[in-house]
């Protein structure tokens, strides 16, 4: 494995963005705790040949980012998933149901 236990313990951020139909290449974002580990891992990863399950080989490209901040952890909203219990929303839903039953007269019928 490329990412050894020694390298994994020197990471403080790891995110995998797999390939998709829109983006044909996968990307791994790594943030190292020390510059020394970053430089040694960068030189090992750049150009490394990685086999896939079908027997094809892909060459890894390691790039250093000029903007090396990592995203903050996502704060979970306490209200997420509670809209079905909200009194105002339930009243709004009832009003919509009542309006659906109400049929307007067309201009020709008046």
mmCIF file of C-alpha atoms in Angstrom:
data_model
loop_
_atom_site.group_PDB
_atom_site.id
_atom_site.type_symbol
_atom_site.label_atom_id
_atom_site.label_comp_id
_atom_site.label_asym_id
_atom_site.label_seq_id
_atom_site.Cartn_x
_atom_site.Cartn_y
_atom_site.Cartn_z
ATOM 1 C CA UNK A 1 0.000 0.000 0.000
ATOM 2 C CA UNK A 2 1.182 3.500 -0.759
ATOM 3 C CA UNK A 3 -0.314 5.028 2.353
ATOM 4 C CA UNK A 4 1.616 3.293 5.124
ATOM 5 C CA UNK A 5 0.723 3.366 8.811
ATOM 6 C CA UNK A 6 3.528 5.883 9.329
ATOM 7 C CA UNK A 7 2.066 8.187 6.662
ATOM 8 C CA UNK A 8 -1.510 7.723 7.873
ATOM 9 C CA UNK A 9 -0.604 8.808 11.406
ATOM 10 C CA UNK A 10 0.987 11.980 10.035
ATOM 11 C CA UNK A 11 -2.269 13.061 8.321
ATOM 12 C CA UNK A 12 -4.821 15.341 9.915
ATOM 13 C CA UNK A 13 -7.203 15.434 6.913
ATOM 14 C CA UNK A 14 -8.134 12.851 4.289
ATOM 15 C CA UNK A 15 -10.919 13.035 1.681
ATOM 16 C CA UNK A 16 -11.547 10.900 -1.386
ATOM 17 C CA UNK A 17 -13.479 12.295 -4.351
ATOM 18 C CA UNK A 18 -14.056 9.245 -6.580
ATOM 19 C CA UNK A 19 -14.328 9.405 -10.354
ATOM 20 C CA UNK A 20 -17.782 9.946 -11.868
ATOM 21 C CA UNK A 21 -19.330 10.434 -15.284
ATOM 22 C CA UNK A 22 -18.788 14.199 -15.007
ATOM 23 C CA UNK A 23 -15.223 13.985 -13.664
ATOM 24 C CA UNK A 24 -13.344 10.982 -15.096
ATOM 25 C CA UNK A 25 -10.466 11.127 -12.603
ATOM 26 C CA UNK A 26 -10.602 10.481 -8.883
ATOM 27 C CA UNK A 27 -8.903 12.829 -6.441
ATOM 28 C CA UNK A 28 -7.538 12.311 -2.946
ATOM 29 C CA UNK A 29 -7.002 15.308 -0.695
ATOM 30 C CA UNK A 30 -4.383 14.878 2.033
ATOM 31 C CA UNK A 31 -3.168 17.342 4.643
ATOM 32 C CA UNK A 32 0.017 16.412 6.474
ATOM 33 C CA UNK A 33 0.911 17.571 9.972
ATOM 34 C CA UNK A 34 4.551 18.228 9.048
ATOM 35 C CA UNK A 35 6.330 19.539 5.969
ATOM 36 C CA UNK A 36 8.914 16.729 6.133
ATOM 37 C CA UNK A 37 6.236 14.026 5.814
ATOM 38 C CA UNK A 38 4.570 16.011 3.053
ATOM 39 C CA UNK A 39 7.726 16.223 0.978
ATOM 40 C CA UNK A 40 8.691 12.549 1.438
ATOM 41 C CA UNK A 41 5.159 11.366 0.592
ATOM 42 C CA UNK A 42 4.927 13.726 -2.376
ATOM 43 C CA UNK A 43 8.076 12.289 -3.920
ATOM 44 C CA UNK A 44 6.870 8.695 -3.340
ATOM 45 C CA UNK A 45 3.375 9.276 -4.714
ATOM 46 C CA UNK A 46 4.247 11.270 -7.827
ATOM 47 C CA UNK A 47 4.490 8.853 -10.746
ATOM 48 C CA UNK A 48 3.512 5.769 -8.714
ATOM 49 C CA UNK A 49 1.776 3.157 -10.879
ATOM 50 C CA UNK A 50 -1.474 1.955 -9.342
ATOM 51 C CA UNK A 51 -3.221 -1.151 -10.750
ATOM 52 C CA UNK A 52 -7.011 -1.312 -10.824
ATOM 53 C CA UNK A 53 -9.196 -4.406 -10.574
ATOM 54 C CA UNK A 54 -9.207 -4.916 -14.356
ATOM 55 C CA UNK A 55 -5.445 -5.183 -14.727
ATOM 56 C CA UNK A 56 -4.936 -1.644 -16.045
ATOM 57 C CA UNK A 57 -2.327 0.627 -14.496
ATOM 58 C CA UNK A 58 -2.798 4.277 -13.704
ATOM 59 C CA UNK A 59 -0.042 6.730 -12.886
ATOM 60 C CA UNK A 60 -0.612 8.906 -9.844
ATOM 61 C CA UNK A 61 0.041 12.610 -10.046
ATOM 62 C CA UNK A 62 0.899 14.367 -6.804
ATOM 63 C CA UNK A 63 0.480 18.128 -6.708
ATOM 64 C CA UNK A 64 1.138 20.620 -3.951
ATOM 65 C CA UNK A 65 -1.556 23.160 -3.281
ATOM 66 C CA UNK A 66 -0.699 26.834 -2.903
ATOM 67 C CA UNK A 67 -3.826 27.307 -0.734
ATOM 68 C CA UNK A 68 -3.344 24.680 1.938
ATOM 69 C CA UNK A 69 -6.302 25.264 4.225
ATOM 70 C CA UNK A 70 -8.619 22.387 4.988
ATOM 71 C CA UNK A 71 -12.404 22.686 5.254
ATOM 72 C CA UNK A 72 -13.992 23.110 8.648
ATOM 73 C CA UNK A 73 -16.115 20.293 9.986
ATOM 74 C CA UNK A 74 -19.749 20.590 8.926
ATOM 75 C CA UNK A 75 -22.023 21.762 11.704
ATOM 76 C CA UNK A 76 -25.195 19.700 11.810
ATOM 77 C CA UNK A 77 -28.362 21.781 12.004
ATOM 78 C CA UNK A 78 -30.552 20.705 14.944
ATOM 79 C CA UNK A 79 -33.662 21.533 12.931
ATOM 80 C CA UNK A 80 -32.749 19.239 10.034
ATOM 81 C CA UNK A 81 -35.479 16.641 9.429
ATOM 82 C CA UNK A 82 -38.041 18.293 11.741
ATOM 83 C CA UNK A 83 -40.151 20.187 9.191
ATOM 84 C CA UNK A 84 -42.936 17.581 9.427
ATOM 85 C CA UNK A 85 -43.417 18.546 13.096
ATOM 86 C CA UNK A 86 -43.440 22.324 12.574
ATOM 87 C CA UNK A 87 -46.874 23.851 13.310
ATOM 88 C CA UNK A 88 -46.504 26.666 10.752
ATOM 89 C CA UNK A 89 -45.517 24.231 8.005
ATOM 90 C CA UNK A 90 -48.407 21.881 8.830
ATOM 91 C CA UNK A 91 -50.866 24.820 8.678
ATOM 92 C CA UNK A 92 -49.384 25.861 5.323
ATOM 93 C CA UNK A 93 -49.778 22.307 4.029
ATOM 94 C CA UNK A 94 -53.431 22.194 5.099
ATOM 95 C CA UNK A 95 -54.087 25.523 3.386
ATOM 96 C CA UNK A 96 -52.580 24.176 0.158
ATOM 97 C CA UNK A 97 -54.778 21.076 0.334
ATOM 98 C CA UNK A 98 -57.877 23.263 0.787
ATOM 99 C CA UNK A 99 -56.902 25.428 -2.197
ATOM 100 C CA UNK A 100 -56.440 22.335 -4.343
ATOM 101 C CA UNK A 101 -60.099 21.418 -3.794
ATOM 102 C CA UNK A 102 -61.246 24.949 -4.668
ATOM 103 C CA UNK A 103 -61.882 25.332 -8.415
ATOM 104 C CA UNK A 104 -61.826 28.723 -10.021
ATOM 105 C CA UNK A 105 -64.340 29.716 -12.608
ATOM 106 C CA UNK A 106 -62.949 30.427 -16.023
ATOM 107 C CA UNK A 107 -63.564 33.770 -17.709
ATOM 108 C CA UNK A 108 -65.918 32.115 -20.207
ATOM 109 C CA UNK A 109 -68.238 30.800 -17.483
ATOM 110 C CA UNK A 110 -68.704 34.219 -15.854
#
